[in-house]
Amino acid sequence: VPVPTRQLVGFKRISLMPGEKKTVSFAVAPSQMEVVDEDGGRAIEPGQFRLEIGGWAGRAKLDTVFEVG
């Protein structure tokens, strides 16, 4: 099953004053990693995934790679 190259799974908008720092956290649930196969079933495809945080698509401020399955 093809897996999307990029997919928004969550976001939080915060406001910061110049020089201010905040810790922001969120969880990615397994259901947010599911893809739909040709029979309409849902599955989490094994493979390597990149989580990008901040900035905008392709210009993340922070990223990490993780493996599924």
PDB file of C-alpha atoms in Angstrom:
ATOM      1  CA  VAL A   1       0.000   0.000   0.000  1.00  0.00           C
ATOM      2  CA  PRO A   2       1.508   3.386  -0.938  1.00  0.00           C
ATOM      3  CA  VAL A   3       2.237   5.615   2.051  1.00  0.00           C
ATOM      4  CA  PRO A   4       1.871   9.415   1.643  1.00  0.00           C
ATOM      5  CA  THR A   5       5.166  11.307   1.385  1.00  0.00           C
ATOM      6  CA  ARG A   6       3.879  13.944   3.827  1.00  0.00           C
ATOM      7  CA  GLN A   7       0.841  13.898   6.060  1.00  0.00           C
ATOM      8  CA  LEU A   8      -0.252  16.355   8.741  1.00  0.00           C
ATOM      9  CA  VAL A   9      -1.155  14.390  11.873  1.00  0.00           C
ATOM     10  CA  GLY A  10      -1.422  17.258  14.336  1.00  0.00           C
ATOM     11  CA  PHE A  11      -0.482  20.808  15.120  1.00  0.00           C
ATOM     12  CA  LYS A  12      -0.531  23.338  17.937  1.00  0.00           C
ATOM     13  CA  ARG A  13      -0.344  27.071  17.403  1.00  0.00           C
ATOM     14  CA  ILE A  14       1.461  28.939  20.163  1.00  0.00           C
ATOM     15  CA  SER A  15       2.398  32.572  20.677  1.00  0.00           C
ATOM     16  CA  LEU A  16       5.850  33.560  21.908  1.00  0.00           C
ATOM     17  CA  MET A  17       7.295  36.894  22.888  1.00  0.00           C
ATOM     18  CA  PRO A  18      10.813  37.655  21.560  1.00  0.00           C
ATOM     19  CA  GLY A  19      13.281  35.456  23.459  1.00  0.00           C
ATOM     20  CA  GLU A  20      10.520  33.413  25.129  1.00  0.00           C
ATOM     21  CA  LYS A  21      10.668  29.609  25.108  1.00  0.00           C
ATOM     22  CA  LYS A  22       7.885  27.064  25.652  1.00  0.00           C
ATOM     23  CA  THR A  23       7.739  23.296  25.738  1.00  0.00           C
ATOM     24  CA  VAL A  24       5.035  21.888  23.479  1.00  0.00           C
ATOM     25  CA  SER A  25       4.130  18.219  23.390  1.00  0.00           C
ATOM     26  CA  PHE A  26       1.697  16.017  21.514  1.00  0.00           C
ATOM     27  CA  ALA A  27       1.295  12.323  20.816  1.00  0.00           C
ATOM     28  CA  VAL A  28       0.919  10.554  17.484  1.00  0.00           C
ATOM     29  CA  ALA A  29      -1.592   7.741  17.941  1.00  0.00           C
ATOM     30  CA  PRO A  30      -1.105   4.510  15.980  1.00  0.00           C
ATOM     31  CA  SER A  31      -4.414   5.169  14.178  1.00  0.00           C
ATOM     32  CA  GLN A  32      -2.870   8.347  12.715  1.00  0.00           C
ATOM     33  CA  MET A  33      -0.237   6.181  10.982  1.00  0.00           C
ATOM     34  CA  GLU A  34      -2.791   3.929   9.259  1.00  0.00           C
ATOM     35  CA  VAL A  35      -3.298   3.769   5.501  1.00  0.00           C
ATOM     36  CA  VAL A  36      -6.303   2.325   3.682  1.00  0.00           C
ATOM     37  CA  ASP A  37      -5.643  -0.622   1.377  1.00  0.00           C
ATOM     38  CA  GLU A  38      -7.508  -1.399  -1.866  1.00  0.00           C
ATOM     39  CA  ASP A  39     -10.060  -3.522   0.028  1.00  0.00           C
ATOM     40  CA  GLY A  40     -10.866  -0.691   2.450  1.00  0.00           C
ATOM     41  CA  GLY A  41      -8.938  -2.243   5.325  1.00  0.00           C
ATOM     42  CA  ARG A  42      -6.690  -0.172   7.545  1.00  0.00           C
ATOM     43  CA  ALA A  43      -3.097  -1.073   8.337  1.00  0.00           C
ATOM     44  CA  ILE A  44       0.140   0.464   9.542  1.00  0.00           C
ATOM     45  CA  GLU A  45       2.762  -0.173   6.891  1.00  0.00           C
ATOM     46  CA  PRO A  46       6.222  -1.167   8.139  1.00  0.00           C
ATOM     47  CA  GLY A  47       9.134   1.040   7.234  1.00  0.00           C
ATOM     48  CA  GLN A  48      11.083   4.127   8.131  1.00  0.00           C
ATOM     49  CA  PHE A  49       9.234   7.370   8.881  1.00  0.00           C
ATOM     50  CA  ARG A  50      10.392  10.935   9.519  1.00  0.00           C
ATOM     51  CA  LEU A  51       8.640  13.153  12.049  1.00  0.00           C
ATOM     52  CA  GLU A  52       9.103  16.871  11.290  1.00  0.00           C
ATOM     53  CA  ILE A  53       8.358  19.581  13.840  1.00  0.00           C
ATOM     54  CA  GLY A  54       8.100  23.326  13.344  1.00  0.00           C
ATOM     55  CA  GLY A  55       8.721  25.439  10.287  1.00  0.00           C
ATOM     56  CA  TRP A  56       6.758  24.307   7.247  1.00  0.00           C
ATOM     57  CA  ALA A  57       6.805  21.292   4.907  1.00  0.00           C
ATOM     58  CA  GLY A  58      10.361  20.510   3.887  1.00  0.00           C
ATOM     59  CA  ARG A  59      11.832  23.146   6.209  1.00  0.00           C
ATOM     60  CA  ALA A  60      11.367  21.633   9.663  1.00  0.00           C
ATOM     61  CA  LYS A  61      13.050  23.127  12.713  1.00  0.00           C
ATOM     62  CA  LEU A  62      13.456  19.655  14.239  1.00  0.00           C
ATOM     63  CA  ASP A  63      13.082  16.163  12.839  1.00  0.00           C
ATOM     64  CA  THR A  64      13.674  12.548  13.787  1.00  0.00           C
ATOM     65  CA  VAL A  65      13.420   9.210  12.003  1.00  0.00           C
ATOM     66  CA  PHE A  66      11.759   6.114  13.461  1.00  0.00           C
ATOM     67  CA  GLU A  67      11.122   2.567  12.315  1.00  0.00           C
ATOM     68  CA  VAL A  68       7.771   0.719  12.322  1.00  0.00           C
ATOM     69  CA  GLY A  69       7.571  -3.064  12.300  1.00  0.00           C
TER      70      GLY A  69
END
